[in-house]
């Protein structure tokens, strides 16, 4: 667990070029009234050492946010689109009607969320709010305590739904996910929606599942039937926020159990890039064995043990 004496002592507020300076100024003033040292600067001007970093713009990449946290700072992100993953400790979205479900699978499990016009900053703090958004955000930052690393205890799978479209799209378009896929091209939103609708309508051919760890979406798994239901090809996508938690093998075990319970397939197969050493270790931890080597995409297999069901 990270511990910061007299937390927080210094807050760095970063703003992007499209963000009005008054937003950062209002938040900085509210933080100073609570006794915190505050540095305001445009994102392009770089970083200074800080206990807390507030990213008051929507352009930072996930890798940049992860780098900020790796340096020991707590990270608060101000967003308004819910269209990408954040590696934050606190997420603020002041859009009307926004809630935590809009960020399911897009912020780390255990991250705190502040949602709705109550947390609006100038120049929009009077549009459904009460001009106290900066004070509320400052209070939340002042009471934020770094959480222990998230190590999920319970892993479960559920059928994917149309409402999962956006998070599945964001996970699929993550740079590492694309780099390890057969096609590294970004997937467009409309094309993804059409693809998902088709997969959900082909339940006899495709089984698409969302993985949850302690109730938080952490990835997706897909089985595509081949050879008359005797065999199914596996596709696993782990949320970029859930990598490194040892989930991959556990999710593949859960998938094999699901295939056995539903009778969807008797053998699972997966192909993976030969240079994806981490992915190959995940398959091996998930009970898969190398069946075909010597190619750019080695083939792995796992036999599914279907329980016998005696007549009553």
PDB file of C-alpha atoms in Angstrom:
ATOM      1  CA  UNK A   1       0.000   0.000   0.000  1.00  0.00           C
ATOM      2  CA  UNK A   2       1.269   3.462  -0.862  1.00  0.00           C
ATOM      3  CA  UNK A   3       1.410   5.897   2.032  1.00  0.00           C
ATOM      4  CA  UNK A   4       2.000   9.626   1.713  1.00  0.00           C
ATOM      5  CA  UNK A   5       2.747  11.577   4.923  1.00  0.00           C
ATOM      6  CA  UNK A   6       0.340  14.471   5.576  1.00  0.00           C
ATOM      7  CA  UNK A   7      -1.477  13.493   2.384  1.00  0.00           C
ATOM      8  CA  UNK A   8      -1.886  15.371   0.178  1.00  0.00           C
ATOM      9  CA  UNK A   9       0.855  17.945   0.442  1.00  0.00           C
ATOM     10  CA  UNK A  10       1.271  18.926  -3.197  1.00  0.00           C
ATOM     11  CA  UNK A  11      -1.274  18.692  -6.035  1.00  0.00           C
ATOM     12  CA  UNK A  12      -0.266  19.155  -9.663  1.00  0.00           C
ATOM     13  CA  UNK A  13      -3.156  20.141 -11.947  1.00  0.00           C
ATOM     14  CA  UNK A  14      -2.427  19.481 -15.618  1.00  0.00           C
ATOM     15  CA  UNK A  15      -4.639  21.018 -18.280  1.00  0.00           C
ATOM     16  CA  UNK A  16      -4.761  20.450 -22.018  1.00  0.00           C
ATOM     17  CA  UNK A  17      -4.923  23.195 -24.649  1.00  0.00           C
ATOM     18  CA  UNK A  18      -8.671  22.799 -25.140  1.00  0.00           C
ATOM     19  CA  UNK A  19      -9.506  23.268 -21.469  1.00  0.00           C
ATOM     20  CA  UNK A  20     -10.359  26.728 -20.197  1.00  0.00           C
ATOM     21  CA  UNK A  21      -7.776  28.005 -17.724  1.00  0.00           C
ATOM     22  CA  UNK A  22     -10.561  28.914 -15.321  1.00  0.00           C
ATOM     23  CA  UNK A  23     -11.296  25.215 -14.726  1.00  0.00           C
ATOM     24  CA  UNK A  24      -7.812  24.571 -13.383  1.00  0.00           C
ATOM     25  CA  UNK A  25      -7.808  27.886 -11.517  1.00  0.00           C
ATOM     26  CA  UNK A  26     -11.111  27.109  -9.778  1.00  0.00           C
ATOM     27  CA  UNK A  27      -9.940  23.672  -8.676  1.00  0.00           C
ATOM     28  CA  UNK A  28      -6.548  25.000  -7.600  1.00  0.00           C
ATOM     29  CA  UNK A  29      -8.156  27.717  -5.485  1.00  0.00           C
ATOM     30  CA  UNK A  30     -10.429  25.174  -3.788  1.00  0.00           C
ATOM     31  CA  UNK A  31      -7.442  22.958  -3.002  1.00  0.00           C
ATOM     32  CA  UNK A  32      -5.439  25.866  -1.607  1.00  0.00           C
ATOM     33  CA  UNK A  33      -8.334  26.789   0.666  1.00  0.00           C
ATOM     34  CA  UNK A  34      -7.955  23.321   2.155  1.00  0.00           C
ATOM     35  CA  UNK A  35      -4.273  23.910   2.838  1.00  0.00           C
ATOM     36  CA  UNK A  36      -2.716  22.048  -0.077  1.00  0.00           C
ATOM     37  CA  UNK A  37       0.199  23.308  -2.157  1.00  0.00           C
ATOM     38  CA  UNK A  38      -0.919  23.533  -5.777  1.00  0.00           C
ATOM     39  CA  UNK A  39       0.908  23.802  -9.095  1.00  0.00           C
ATOM     40  CA  UNK A  40      -1.099  24.674 -12.207  1.00  0.00           C
ATOM     41  CA  UNK A  41       0.469  24.113 -15.579  1.00  0.00           C
ATOM     42  CA  UNK A  42      -0.406  23.099 -19.132  1.00  0.00           C
ATOM     43  CA  UNK A  43       0.256  19.440 -19.849  1.00  0.00           C
ATOM     44  CA  UNK A  44       2.813  20.369 -22.510  1.00  0.00           C
ATOM     45  CA  UNK A  45       5.007  22.103 -19.905  1.00  0.00           C
ATOM     46  CA  UNK A  46       5.830  18.789 -18.243  1.00  0.00           C
ATOM     47  CA  UNK A  47       5.672  17.414 -14.716  1.00  0.00           C
ATOM     48  CA  UNK A  48       6.906  18.439 -11.300  1.00  0.00           C
ATOM     49  CA  UNK A  49       7.071  16.127  -8.262  1.00  0.00           C
ATOM     50  CA  UNK A  50       3.634  15.861  -6.648  1.00  0.00           C
ATOM     51  CA  UNK A  51       1.647  13.680  -4.282  1.00  0.00           C
ATOM     52  CA  UNK A  52      -1.462  13.956  -6.451  1.00  0.00           C
ATOM     53  CA  UNK A  53      -1.774  14.663 -10.179  1.00  0.00           C
ATOM     54  CA  UNK A  54      -5.058  15.923 -11.607  1.00  0.00           C
ATOM     55  CA  UNK A  55      -5.294  15.305 -15.362  1.00  0.00           C
ATOM     56  CA  UNK A  56      -7.813  17.968 -16.380  1.00  0.00           C
ATOM     57  CA  UNK A  57      -7.878  17.079 -20.048  1.00  0.00           C
ATOM     58  CA  UNK A  58      -8.963  14.157 -22.182  1.00  0.00           C
ATOM     59  CA  UNK A  59      -5.883  13.526 -24.282  1.00  0.00           C
ATOM     60  CA  UNK A  60      -3.499  11.585 -22.017  1.00  0.00           C
ATOM     61  CA  UNK A  61      -2.988   7.984 -23.113  1.00  0.00           C
ATOM     62  CA  UNK A  62      -3.421   5.038 -20.786  1.00  0.00           C
ATOM     63  CA  UNK A  63       0.346   4.448 -20.873  1.00  0.00           C
ATOM     64  CA  UNK A  64       0.968   8.066 -19.820  1.00  0.00           C
ATOM     65  CA  UNK A  65      -1.483   7.732 -16.941  1.00  0.00           C
ATOM     66  CA  UNK A  66       0.119   4.459 -15.842  1.00  0.00           C
ATOM     67  CA  UNK A  67       3.522   6.168 -15.881  1.00  0.00           C
ATOM     68  CA  UNK A  68       2.207   8.899 -13.599  1.00  0.00           C
ATOM     69  CA  UNK A  69       0.987   6.339 -11.077  1.00  0.00           C
ATOM     70  CA  UNK A  70       4.205   4.320 -11.378  1.00  0.00           C
ATOM     71  CA  UNK A  71       6.046   7.354 -10.027  1.00  0.00           C
ATOM     72  CA  UNK A  72       4.053   7.048  -6.807  1.00  0.00           C
ATOM     73  CA  UNK A  73       1.527   9.830  -7.353  1.00  0.00           C
ATOM     74  CA  UNK A  74      -2.178   9.346  -6.960  1.00  0.00           C
ATOM     75  CA  UNK A  75      -4.020  10.212 -10.153  1.00  0.00           C
ATOM     76  CA  UNK A  76      -7.361  11.967 -10.591  1.00  0.00           C
ATOM     77  CA  UNK A  77      -8.811  12.186 -14.110  1.00  0.00           C
ATOM     78  CA  UNK A  78     -11.476  14.609 -15.280  1.00  0.00           C
ATOM     79  CA  UNK A  79     -13.333  13.142 -18.234  1.00  0.00           C
ATOM     80  CA  UNK A  80     -16.636  13.664 -19.995  1.00  0.00           C
ATOM     81  CA  UNK A  81     -16.826  11.021 -22.691  1.00  0.00           C
ATOM     82  CA  UNK A  82     -16.489   7.551 -21.117  1.00  0.00           C
ATOM     83  CA  UNK A  83     -14.805   6.329 -24.292  1.00  0.00           C
ATOM     84  CA  UNK A  84     -11.440   5.029 -23.067  1.00  0.00           C
ATOM     85  CA  UNK A  85      -9.719   3.374 -20.128  1.00  0.00           C
ATOM     86  CA  UNK A  86      -8.130   5.354 -17.291  1.00  0.00           C
ATOM     87  CA  UNK A  87      -5.441   4.225 -14.833  1.00  0.00           C
ATOM     88  CA  UNK A  88      -6.739   6.530 -12.121  1.00  0.00           C
ATOM     89  CA  UNK A  89      -7.491   6.506  -8.417  1.00  0.00           C
ATOM     90  CA  UNK A  90     -10.317   9.038  -8.835  1.00  0.00           C
ATOM     91  CA  UNK A  91     -12.506   9.670 -11.896  1.00  0.00           C
ATOM     92  CA  UNK A  92     -14.674  12.783 -12.261  1.00  0.00           C
ATOM     93  CA  UNK A  93     -17.324  13.077 -14.992  1.00  0.00           C
ATOM     94  CA  UNK A  94     -19.764  15.953 -14.560  1.00  0.00           C
ATOM     95  CA  UNK A  95     -21.941  15.073 -17.561  1.00  0.00           C
ATOM     96  CA  UNK A  96     -25.674  14.888 -16.751  1.00  0.00           C
ATOM     97  CA  UNK A  97     -26.897  11.335 -16.425  1.00  0.00           C
ATOM     98  CA  UNK A  98     -23.412   9.865 -16.169  1.00  0.00           C
ATOM     99  CA  UNK A  99     -22.767   7.179 -13.562  1.00  0.00           C
ATOM    100  CA  UNK A 100     -20.313   4.487 -12.526  1.00  0.00           C
ATOM    101  CA  UNK A 101     -21.837   1.955 -14.902  1.00  0.00           C
ATOM    102  CA  UNK A 102     -20.628   4.107 -17.825  1.00  0.00           C
ATOM    103  CA  UNK A 103     -17.058   3.433 -16.650  1.00  0.00           C
ATOM    104  CA  UNK A 104     -17.436  -0.251 -15.769  1.00  0.00           C
ATOM    105  CA  UNK A 105     -14.243  -1.892 -16.957  1.00  0.00           C
ATOM    106  CA  UNK A 106     -12.716   1.480 -17.858  1.00  0.00           C
ATOM    107  CA  UNK A 107     -11.366   2.512 -14.450  1.00  0.00           C
ATOM    108  CA  UNK A 108      -9.438   0.297 -12.036  1.00  0.00           C
ATOM    109  CA  UNK A 109     -11.461  -1.762  -9.571  1.00  0.00           C
ATOM    110  CA  UNK A 110     -11.549   0.178  -6.343  1.00  0.00           C
ATOM    111  CA  UNK A 111     -11.127   3.567  -8.013  1.00  0.00           C
ATOM    112  CA  UNK A 112     -13.470   6.210  -6.671  1.00  0.00           C
ATOM    113  CA  UNK A 113     -15.912   7.976  -8.996  1.00  0.00           C
ATOM    114  CA  UNK A 114     -17.610  11.385  -8.797  1.00  0.00           C
ATOM    115  CA  UNK A 115     -20.443  11.724 -11.313  1.00  0.00           C
ATOM    116  CA  UNK A 116     -22.964  14.305 -12.403  1.00  0.00           C
ATOM    117  CA  UNK A 117     -23.330  18.111 -12.527  1.00  0.00           C
ATOM    118  CA  UNK A 118     -22.579  18.422  -8.793  1.00  0.00           C
ATOM    119  CA  UNK A 119     -18.919  18.109  -9.806  1.00  0.00           C
ATOM    120  CA  UNK A 120     -18.966  20.525 -12.747  1.00  0.00           C
ATOM    121  CA  UNK A 121     -16.215  23.134 -13.025  1.00  0.00           C
ATOM    122  CA  UNK A 122     -16.333  26.555 -14.705  1.00  0.00           C
ATOM    123  CA  UNK A 123     -17.506  27.577 -17.239  1.00  0.00           C
ATOM    124  CA  UNK A 124     -20.227  24.916 -16.973  1.00  0.00           C
ATOM    125  CA  UNK A 125     -20.656  24.755 -13.211  1.00  0.00           C
ATOM    126  CA  UNK A 126     -24.050  26.494 -13.308  1.00  0.00           C
ATOM    127  CA  UNK A 127     -25.561  24.178 -15.934  1.00  0.00           C
ATOM    128  CA  UNK A 128     -27.439  21.813 -13.656  1.00  0.00           C
ATOM    129  CA  UNK A 129     -24.942  22.256 -10.840  1.00  0.00           C
ATOM    130  CA  UNK A 130     -24.617  24.721  -7.977  1.00  0.00           C
ATOM    131  CA  UNK A 131     -21.126  26.199  -8.540  1.00  0.00           C
ATOM    132  CA  UNK A 132     -19.669  24.020  -5.761  1.00  0.00           C
ATOM    133  CA  UNK A 133     -18.095  21.386  -8.001  1.00  0.00           C
ATOM    134  CA  UNK A 134     -14.530  22.532  -7.336  1.00  0.00           C
ATOM    135  CA  UNK A 135     -15.075  22.366  -3.573  1.00  0.00           C
ATOM    136  CA  UNK A 136     -16.484  18.853  -3.804  1.00  0.00           C
ATOM    137  CA  UNK A 137     -13.613  17.599  -5.953  1.00  0.00           C
ATOM    138  CA  UNK A 138     -11.088  19.206  -3.611  1.00  0.00           C
ATOM    139  CA  UNK A 139     -12.747  17.500  -0.648  1.00  0.00           C
ATOM    140  CA  UNK A 140     -12.614  14.134  -2.393  1.00  0.00           C
ATOM    141  CA  UNK A 141      -8.926  14.585  -3.211  1.00  0.00           C
ATOM    142  CA  UNK A 142      -8.211  15.554   0.367  1.00  0.00           C
ATOM    143  CA  UNK A 143      -9.798  12.387   1.735  1.00  0.00           C
ATOM    144  CA  UNK A 144      -8.554   9.993  -0.926  1.00  0.00           C
ATOM    145  CA  UNK A 145      -6.425   7.182   0.508  1.00  0.00           C
ATOM    146  CA  UNK A 146      -4.258   5.023  -1.739  1.00  0.00           C
ATOM    147  CA  UNK A 147      -5.823   1.587  -1.908  1.00  0.00           C
ATOM    148  CA  UNK A 148      -3.974  -1.688  -1.714  1.00  0.00           C
ATOM    149  CA  UNK A 149      -3.352  -3.413  -5.049  1.00  0.00           C
ATOM    150  CA  UNK A 150      -6.440  -5.135  -6.427  1.00  0.00           C
ATOM    151  CA  UNK A 151      -6.126  -8.903  -6.346  1.00  0.00           C
ATOM    152  CA  UNK A 152      -9.523 -10.325  -7.298  1.00  0.00           C
ATOM    153  CA  UNK A 153     -10.858 -13.277  -5.352  1.00  0.00           C
ATOM    154  CA  UNK A 154     -13.946 -14.225  -7.358  1.00  0.00           C
ATOM    155  CA  UNK A 155     -13.897 -14.658 -11.142  1.00  0.00           C
ATOM    156  CA  UNK A 156     -17.066 -15.255 -13.137  1.00  0.00           C
ATOM    157  CA  UNK A 157     -18.329 -15.206 -16.719  1.00  0.00           C
ATOM    158  CA  UNK A 158     -21.635 -13.918 -18.054  1.00  0.00           C
ATOM    159  CA  UNK A 159     -23.087 -13.655 -21.554  1.00  0.00           C
ATOM    160  CA  UNK A 160     -22.186 -10.430 -23.337  1.00  0.00           C
ATOM    161  CA  UNK A 161     -24.961  -7.915 -23.972  1.00  0.00           C
ATOM    162  CA  UNK A 162     -25.494  -5.053 -26.370  1.00  0.00           C
ATOM    163  CA  UNK A 163     -24.816  -2.701 -23.441  1.00  0.00           C
ATOM    164  CA  UNK A 164     -21.226  -4.031 -23.331  1.00  0.00           C
ATOM    165  CA  UNK A 165     -20.479  -2.674 -26.810  1.00  0.00           C
ATOM    166  CA  UNK A 166     -18.441   0.368 -25.820  1.00  0.00           C
ATOM    167  CA  UNK A 167     -16.127  -1.296 -23.310  1.00  0.00           C
ATOM    168  CA  UNK A 168     -15.532  -4.254 -25.665  1.00  0.00           C
ATOM    169  CA  UNK A 169     -14.673  -1.773 -28.418  1.00  0.00           C
ATOM    170  CA  UNK A 170     -12.238   0.126 -26.176  1.00  0.00           C
ATOM    171  CA  UNK A 171     -10.539  -3.081 -25.037  1.00  0.00           C
ATOM    172  CA  UNK A 172     -10.228  -4.345 -28.623  1.00  0.00           C
ATOM    173  CA  UNK A 173      -8.665  -1.062 -29.790  1.00  0.00           C
ATOM    174  CA  UNK A 174      -6.073  -0.943 -27.015  1.00  0.00           C
ATOM    175  CA  UNK A 175      -2.638  -0.785 -28.712  1.00  0.00           C
ATOM    176  CA  UNK A 176      -1.345  -3.989 -27.107  1.00  0.00           C
ATOM    177  CA  UNK A 177      -4.534  -5.887 -27.960  1.00  0.00           C
ATOM    178  CA  UNK A 178      -4.235  -4.768 -31.577  1.00  0.00           C
ATOM    179  CA  UNK A 179      -0.539  -5.641 -31.719  1.00  0.00           C
ATOM    180  CA  UNK A 180      -1.255  -9.224 -30.647  1.00  0.00           C
ATOM    181  CA  UNK A 181      -4.293  -9.697 -32.923  1.00  0.00           C
ATOM    182  CA  UNK A 182      -4.220 -11.092 -36.453  1.00  0.00           C
ATOM    183  CA  UNK A 183      -5.268  -7.671 -37.681  1.00  0.00           C
ATOM    184  CA  UNK A 184      -3.601  -4.689 -36.019  1.00  0.00           C
ATOM    185  CA  UNK A 185      -5.921  -2.182 -37.701  1.00  0.00           C
ATOM    186  CA  UNK A 186      -8.148  -0.105 -35.394  1.00  0.00           C
ATOM    187  CA  UNK A 187     -11.801  -1.170 -35.358  1.00  0.00           C
ATOM    188  CA  UNK A 188     -14.347   1.555 -36.112  1.00  0.00           C
ATOM    189  CA  UNK A 189     -17.296   2.113 -33.789  1.00  0.00           C
ATOM    190  CA  UNK A 190     -20.087   1.454 -36.297  1.00  0.00           C
ATOM    191  CA  UNK A 191     -18.337  -1.634 -37.625  1.00  0.00           C
ATOM    192  CA  UNK A 192     -17.897  -2.914 -34.085  1.00  0.00           C
ATOM    193  CA  UNK A 193     -21.583  -2.399 -33.252  1.00  0.00           C
ATOM    194  CA  UNK A 194     -22.608  -4.341 -36.350  1.00  0.00           C
ATOM    195  CA  UNK A 195     -20.136  -7.123 -35.528  1.00  0.00           C
ATOM    196  CA  UNK A 196     -21.407  -7.405 -31.957  1.00  0.00           C
ATOM    197  CA  UNK A 197     -25.050  -7.526 -33.045  1.00  0.00           C
ATOM    198  CA  UNK A 198     -24.199 -10.337 -35.468  1.00  0.00           C
ATOM    199  CA  UNK A 199     -22.299 -12.318 -32.838  1.00  0.00           C
ATOM    200  CA  UNK A 200     -25.111 -11.973 -30.294  1.00  0.00           C
ATOM    201  CA  UNK A 201     -27.577 -13.223 -32.900  1.00  0.00           C
ATOM    202  CA  UNK A 202     -25.467 -16.317 -33.698  1.00  0.00           C
ATOM    203  CA  UNK A 203     -25.581 -18.010 -30.323  1.00  0.00           C
ATOM    204  CA  UNK A 204     -25.407 -21.497 -31.860  1.00  0.00           C
ATOM    205  CA  UNK A 205     -22.123 -20.617 -33.570  1.00  0.00           C
ATOM    206  CA  UNK A 206     -20.554 -18.056 -31.209  1.00  0.00           C
ATOM    207  CA  UNK A 207     -20.459 -17.820 -27.434  1.00  0.00           C
ATOM    208  CA  UNK A 208     -19.363 -14.340 -26.350  1.00  0.00           C
ATOM    209  CA  UNK A 209     -18.772 -13.789 -22.637  1.00  0.00           C
ATOM    210  CA  UNK A 210     -17.737 -10.927 -20.384  1.00  0.00           C
ATOM    211  CA  UNK A 211     -15.361 -11.811 -17.551  1.00  0.00           C
ATOM    212  CA  UNK A 212     -15.861 -10.166 -14.164  1.00  0.00           C
ATOM    213  CA  UNK A 213     -13.542 -10.176 -11.150  1.00  0.00           C
ATOM    214  CA  UNK A 214     -15.252  -9.304  -7.891  1.00  0.00           C
ATOM    215  CA  UNK A 215     -18.088  -7.823  -9.958  1.00  0.00           C
ATOM    216  CA  UNK A 216     -15.874  -5.595 -12.150  1.00  0.00           C
ATOM    217  CA  UNK A 217     -15.625  -6.256 -15.938  1.00  0.00           C
ATOM    218  CA  UNK A 218     -12.031  -7.281 -16.698  1.00  0.00           C
ATOM    219  CA  UNK A 219     -12.113  -8.875 -20.139  1.00  0.00           C
ATOM    220  CA  UNK A 220     -13.975 -10.800 -22.807  1.00  0.00           C
ATOM    221  CA  UNK A 221     -13.814 -14.372 -24.073  1.00  0.00           C
ATOM    222  CA  UNK A 222     -15.231 -15.723 -27.306  1.00  0.00           C
ATOM    223  CA  UNK A 223     -15.753 -19.258 -28.556  1.00  0.00           C
ATOM    224  CA  UNK A 224     -16.331 -19.750 -32.287  1.00  0.00           C
ATOM    225  CA  UNK A 225     -17.617 -23.237 -33.093  1.00  0.00           C
ATOM    226  CA  UNK A 226     -15.950 -25.259 -35.833  1.00  0.00           C
ATOM    227  CA  UNK A 227     -16.212 -28.924 -36.874  1.00  0.00           C
ATOM    228  CA  UNK A 228     -19.817 -29.532 -35.828  1.00  0.00           C
ATOM    229  CA  UNK A 229     -19.437 -28.373 -32.269  1.00  0.00           C
ATOM    230  CA  UNK A 230     -16.581 -30.719 -31.458  1.00  0.00           C
ATOM    231  CA  UNK A 231     -14.098 -27.856 -31.463  1.00  0.00           C
ATOM    232  CA  UNK A 232     -14.202 -24.115 -30.709  1.00  0.00           C
ATOM    233  CA  UNK A 233     -11.597 -21.421 -31.285  1.00  0.00           C
ATOM    234  CA  UNK A 234     -10.807 -19.203 -28.290  1.00  0.00           C
ATOM    235  CA  UNK A 235     -10.319 -15.435 -28.331  1.00  0.00           C
ATOM    236  CA  UNK A 236      -9.326 -13.777 -25.052  1.00  0.00           C
ATOM    237  CA  UNK A 237      -9.081 -10.018 -24.521  1.00  0.00           C
ATOM    238  CA  UNK A 238      -8.072  -8.735 -21.087  1.00  0.00           C
ATOM    239  CA  UNK A 239      -8.833  -5.152 -20.133  1.00  0.00           C
ATOM    240  CA  UNK A 240      -5.618  -3.099 -20.104  1.00  0.00           C
ATOM    241  CA  UNK A 241      -6.471  -2.202 -16.504  1.00  0.00           C
ATOM    242  CA  UNK A 242      -6.502  -5.858 -15.442  1.00  0.00           C
ATOM    243  CA  UNK A 243      -3.205  -6.976 -16.949  1.00  0.00           C
ATOM    244  CA  UNK A 244      -0.571  -8.279 -14.596  1.00  0.00           C
ATOM    245  CA  UNK A 245      -3.085  -9.575 -12.041  1.00  0.00           C
ATOM    246  CA  UNK A 246      -2.735 -13.233 -12.992  1.00  0.00           C
ATOM    247  CA  UNK A 247      -6.264 -13.364 -14.410  1.00  0.00           C
ATOM    248  CA  UNK A 248      -5.602 -14.900 -17.831  1.00  0.00           C
ATOM    249  CA  UNK A 249      -5.200 -18.517 -16.740  1.00  0.00           C
ATOM    250  CA  UNK A 250      -8.135 -18.262 -14.349  1.00  0.00           C
ATOM    251  CA  UNK A 251     -10.374 -16.887 -17.068  1.00  0.00           C
ATOM    252  CA  UNK A 252      -9.423 -19.720 -19.422  1.00  0.00           C
ATOM    253  CA  UNK A 253     -10.210 -22.247 -16.673  1.00  0.00           C
ATOM    254  CA  UNK A 254     -13.607 -20.595 -16.232  1.00  0.00           C
ATOM    255  CA  UNK A 255     -14.151 -20.709 -19.997  1.00  0.00           C
ATOM    256  CA  UNK A 256     -13.381 -24.431 -20.122  1.00  0.00           C
ATOM    257  CA  UNK A 257     -15.840 -25.015 -17.285  1.00  0.00           C
ATOM    258  CA  UNK A 258     -18.475 -23.008 -19.144  1.00  0.00           C
ATOM    259  CA  UNK A 259     -17.903 -24.977 -22.357  1.00  0.00           C
ATOM    260  CA  UNK A 260     -18.278 -28.228 -20.421  1.00  0.00           C
ATOM    261  CA  UNK A 261     -21.415 -27.118 -18.614  1.00  0.00           C
ATOM    262  CA  UNK A 262     -23.125 -25.841 -21.760  1.00  0.00           C
ATOM    263  CA  UNK A 263     -21.792 -28.584 -24.060  1.00  0.00           C
ATOM    264  CA  UNK A 264     -20.631 -25.895 -26.477  1.00  0.00           C
ATOM    265  CA  UNK A 265     -17.438 -27.755 -27.451  1.00  0.00           C
ATOM    266  CA  UNK A 266     -15.318 -30.749 -26.502  1.00  0.00           C
ATOM    267  CA  UNK A 267     -11.992 -29.202 -27.416  1.00  0.00           C
ATOM    268  CA  UNK A 268     -10.749 -25.612 -27.217  1.00  0.00           C
ATOM    269  CA  UNK A 269      -8.106 -24.375 -29.638  1.00  0.00           C
ATOM    270  CA  UNK A 270      -6.135 -21.140 -29.668  1.00  0.00           C
ATOM    271  CA  UNK A 271      -3.521 -19.720 -32.010  1.00  0.00           C
ATOM    272  CA  UNK A 272      -1.138 -17.044 -30.834  1.00  0.00           C
ATOM    273  CA  UNK A 273       1.780 -15.113 -32.248  1.00  0.00           C
ATOM    274  CA  UNK A 274       5.027 -17.012 -31.804  1.00  0.00           C
ATOM    275  CA  UNK A 275       6.699 -13.923 -30.301  1.00  0.00           C
ATOM    276  CA  UNK A 276       3.937 -13.408 -27.708  1.00  0.00           C
ATOM    277  CA  UNK A 277       5.725 -15.129 -24.819  1.00  0.00           C
ATOM    278  CA  UNK A 278       3.409 -13.688 -22.166  1.00  0.00           C
ATOM    279  CA  UNK A 279       0.327 -14.881 -24.047  1.00  0.00           C
ATOM    280  CA  UNK A 280       1.767 -18.355 -24.444  1.00  0.00           C
ATOM    281  CA  UNK A 281       2.396 -18.544 -20.694  1.00  0.00           C
ATOM    282  CA  UNK A 282      -1.240 -17.540 -20.097  1.00  0.00           C
ATOM    283  CA  UNK A 283      -2.442 -20.380 -22.330  1.00  0.00           C
ATOM    284  CA  UNK A 284      -0.210 -22.871 -20.541  1.00  0.00           C
ATOM    285  CA  UNK A 285      -1.463 -21.698 -17.139  1.00  0.00           C
ATOM    286  CA  UNK A 286      -4.981 -22.116 -18.518  1.00  0.00           C
ATOM    287  CA  UNK A 287      -4.421 -25.812 -19.254  1.00  0.00           C
ATOM    288  CA  UNK A 288      -3.596 -25.505 -22.973  1.00  0.00           C
ATOM    289  CA  UNK A 289      -0.844 -27.626 -24.520  1.00  0.00           C
ATOM    290  CA  UNK A 290       1.173 -26.884 -27.632  1.00  0.00           C
ATOM    291  CA  UNK A 291      -0.257 -28.914 -30.521  1.00  0.00           C
ATOM    292  CA  UNK A 292       1.477 -27.364 -33.517  1.00  0.00           C
ATOM    293  CA  UNK A 293       4.775 -25.488 -33.470  1.00  0.00           C
ATOM    294  CA  UNK A 294       7.132 -24.136 -36.092  1.00  0.00           C
ATOM    295  CA  UNK A 295       4.737 -21.529 -37.507  1.00  0.00           C
ATOM    296  CA  UNK A 296       4.209 -17.813 -36.982  1.00  0.00           C
ATOM    297  CA  UNK A 297       0.975 -18.694 -35.148  1.00  0.00           C
ATOM    298  CA  UNK A 298       1.484 -21.845 -33.006  1.00  0.00           C
ATOM    299  CA  UNK A 299      -1.647 -23.802 -32.142  1.00  0.00           C
ATOM    300  CA  UNK A 300      -2.629 -24.739 -28.584  1.00  0.00           C
ATOM    301  CA  UNK A 301      -5.376 -27.127 -27.497  1.00  0.00           C
ATOM    302  CA  UNK A 302      -7.273 -28.041 -24.355  1.00  0.00           C
ATOM    303  CA  UNK A 303      -9.691 -30.934 -24.038  1.00  0.00           C
ATOM    304  CA  UNK A 304     -12.976 -30.148 -22.351  1.00  0.00           C
ATOM    305  CA  UNK A 305     -14.312 -32.806 -20.022  1.00  0.00           C
ATOM    306  CA  UNK A 306     -18.079 -32.834 -20.444  1.00  0.00           C
ATOM    307  CA  UNK A 307     -19.786 -34.224 -17.332  1.00  0.00           C
ATOM    308  CA  UNK A 308     -21.981 -37.229 -17.924  1.00  0.00           C
ATOM    309  CA  UNK A 309     -25.652 -36.746 -17.151  1.00  0.00           C
ATOM    310  CA  UNK A 310     -27.427 -39.914 -16.142  1.00  0.00           C
ATOM    311  CA  UNK A 311     -31.159 -40.188 -16.640  1.00  0.00           C
ATOM    312  CA  UNK A 312     -33.192 -39.478 -13.504  1.00  0.00           C
TER     313      UNK A 312
END
